[in-house]
Short mmCIF file of C-alpha atoms and ligand atoms in Angstrom, two decimals:
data_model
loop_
_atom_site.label_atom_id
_atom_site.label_comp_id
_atom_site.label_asym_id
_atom_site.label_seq_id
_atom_site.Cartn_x
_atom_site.Cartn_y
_atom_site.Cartn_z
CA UNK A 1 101.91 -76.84 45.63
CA UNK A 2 104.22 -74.18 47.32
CA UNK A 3 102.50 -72.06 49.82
CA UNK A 4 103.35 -68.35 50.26
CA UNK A 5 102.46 -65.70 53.04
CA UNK A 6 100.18 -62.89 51.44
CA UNK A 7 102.38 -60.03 51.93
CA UNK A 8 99.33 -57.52 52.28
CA UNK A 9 97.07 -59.50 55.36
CA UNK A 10 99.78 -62.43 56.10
CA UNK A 11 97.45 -65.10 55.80
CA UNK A 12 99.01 -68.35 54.47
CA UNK A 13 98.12 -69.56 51.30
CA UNK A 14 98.67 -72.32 48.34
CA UNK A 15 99.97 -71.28 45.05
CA UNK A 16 102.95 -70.26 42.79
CA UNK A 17 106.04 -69.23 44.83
CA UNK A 18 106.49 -66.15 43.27
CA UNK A 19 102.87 -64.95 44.11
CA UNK A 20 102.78 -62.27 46.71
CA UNK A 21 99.36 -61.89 47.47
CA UNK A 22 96.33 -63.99 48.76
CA UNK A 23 93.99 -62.01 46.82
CA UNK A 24 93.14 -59.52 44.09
CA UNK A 25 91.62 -57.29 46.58
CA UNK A 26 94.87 -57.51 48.67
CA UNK A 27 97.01 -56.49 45.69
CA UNK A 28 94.76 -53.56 45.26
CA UNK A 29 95.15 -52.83 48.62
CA UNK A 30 98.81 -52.90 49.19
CA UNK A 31 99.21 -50.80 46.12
CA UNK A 32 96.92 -48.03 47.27
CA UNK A 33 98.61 -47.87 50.51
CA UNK A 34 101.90 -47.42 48.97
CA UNK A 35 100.69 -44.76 46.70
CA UNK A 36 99.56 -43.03 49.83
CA UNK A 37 102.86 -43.14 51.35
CA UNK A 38 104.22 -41.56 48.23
CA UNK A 39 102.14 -38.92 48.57
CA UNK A 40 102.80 -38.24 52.24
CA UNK A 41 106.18 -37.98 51.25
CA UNK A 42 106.28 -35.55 48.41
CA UNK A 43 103.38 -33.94 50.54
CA UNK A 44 105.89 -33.37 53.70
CA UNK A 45 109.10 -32.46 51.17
CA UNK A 46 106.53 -29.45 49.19
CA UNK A 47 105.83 -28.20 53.16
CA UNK A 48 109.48 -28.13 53.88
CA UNK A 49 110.37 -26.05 50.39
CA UNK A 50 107.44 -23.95 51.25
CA UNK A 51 108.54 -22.99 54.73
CA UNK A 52 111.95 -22.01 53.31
CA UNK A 53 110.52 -20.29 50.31
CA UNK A 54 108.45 -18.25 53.14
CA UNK A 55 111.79 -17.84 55.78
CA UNK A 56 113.36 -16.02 52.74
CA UNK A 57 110.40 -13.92 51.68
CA UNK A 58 109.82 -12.46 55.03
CA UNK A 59 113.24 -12.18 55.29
CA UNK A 60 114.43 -10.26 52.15
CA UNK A 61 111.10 -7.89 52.81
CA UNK A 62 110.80 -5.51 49.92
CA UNK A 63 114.75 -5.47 48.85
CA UNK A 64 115.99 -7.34 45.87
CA UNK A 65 118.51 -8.34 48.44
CA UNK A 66 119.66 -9.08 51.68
CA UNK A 67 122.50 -10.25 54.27
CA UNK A 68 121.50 -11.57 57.43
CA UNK A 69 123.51 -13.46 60.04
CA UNK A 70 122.64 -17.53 59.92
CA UNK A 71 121.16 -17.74 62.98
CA UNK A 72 118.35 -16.17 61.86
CA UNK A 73 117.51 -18.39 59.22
CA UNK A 74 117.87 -21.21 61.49
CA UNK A 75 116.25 -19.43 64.37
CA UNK A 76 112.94 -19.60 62.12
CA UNK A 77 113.78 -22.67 61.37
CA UNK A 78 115.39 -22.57 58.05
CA UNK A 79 115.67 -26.25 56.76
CA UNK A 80 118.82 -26.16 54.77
CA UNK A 81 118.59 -29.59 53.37
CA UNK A 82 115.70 -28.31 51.58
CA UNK A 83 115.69 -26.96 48.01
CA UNK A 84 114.32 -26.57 44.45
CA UNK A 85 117.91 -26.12 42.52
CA UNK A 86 120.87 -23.93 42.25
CA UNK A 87 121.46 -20.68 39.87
CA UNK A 88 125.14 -19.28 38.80
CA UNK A 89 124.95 -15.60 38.68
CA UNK A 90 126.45 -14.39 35.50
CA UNK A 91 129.02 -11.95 36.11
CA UNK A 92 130.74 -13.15 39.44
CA UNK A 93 129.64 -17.08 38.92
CA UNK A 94 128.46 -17.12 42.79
CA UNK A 95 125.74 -20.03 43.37
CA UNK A 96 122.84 -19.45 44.63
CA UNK A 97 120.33 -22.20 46.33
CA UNK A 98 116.96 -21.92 45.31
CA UNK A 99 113.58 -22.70 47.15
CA UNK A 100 111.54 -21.73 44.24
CA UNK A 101 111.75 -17.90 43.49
CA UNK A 102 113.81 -17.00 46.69
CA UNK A 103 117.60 -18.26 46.61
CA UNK A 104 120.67 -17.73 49.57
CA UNK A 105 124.16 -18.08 49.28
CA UNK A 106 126.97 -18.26 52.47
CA UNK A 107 129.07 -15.30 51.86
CA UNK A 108 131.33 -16.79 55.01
CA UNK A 109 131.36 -14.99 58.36
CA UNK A 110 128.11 -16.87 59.40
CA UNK A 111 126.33 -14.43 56.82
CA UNK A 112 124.02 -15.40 54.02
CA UNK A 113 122.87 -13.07 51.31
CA UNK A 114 119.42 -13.60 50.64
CA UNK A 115 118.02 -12.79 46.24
CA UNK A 116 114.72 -12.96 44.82
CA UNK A 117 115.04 -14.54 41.28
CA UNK A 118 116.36 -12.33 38.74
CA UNK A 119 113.83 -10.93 36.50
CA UNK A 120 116.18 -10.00 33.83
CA UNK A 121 118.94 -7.34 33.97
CA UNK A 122 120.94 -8.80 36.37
ZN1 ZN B 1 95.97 -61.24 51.67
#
């Protein structure tokens, strides 16, 4: 008989070497906790889009668009690893990053231009 440490409560115990658990009950456990941690995660990455989604709203105000210097963005704490995707506008091709419905692009001279999504016409 090989014995194997439970990898859920590390108690010692006999069995097949490739069993990972002591217990049924520690199975279920360690797979709930991991499940949790998932969900911390994507919990913690949906806060970070939504604080950028919100930086840009309060930001663009009531314009369809709007340049402001980068510091401001990062000055409310603009995460710019953060995002949903990218759009291509059509005419000029310039990408846009996305945090849902609110997108920037770097126009260079520490500026960004700030665009609601297009509703058509654009
Ligand atoms: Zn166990």
């Amino acid at each position: 008989m090989a014995t194997g440490k439970c990898i859920y409560c590390s108690k010692k115990f006999e069995g097949r070497a490739d069993k990972k658990y002591c217990s049924d009950s520690c199975r279920t456990n360690y797979s709930n906790e991991l499940k949790t941690k998932e969900n911390e995660e994507i919990r913690s990455i949906r806060l970070s889009l939504r604080k950028n989604r919100n930086i840009l709203k309060k930001l663009i105000g009531k314009k369809d668009d709007q340049i402001i210097p980068k510091e401001t963005l990062e000055h409310n704490g603009f995460l710019f690893d953060y995002h949903t995707h990218f759009f291509t506008s059509e005419l000029q091709k310039n990408v846009f990053t996305f945090c849902y419905d609110y997108g920037y692009r770097d126009i260079g001279n520490k500026k960004f231009k700030i665009i609601r999504r297009w509703g058509g016409g654009h």
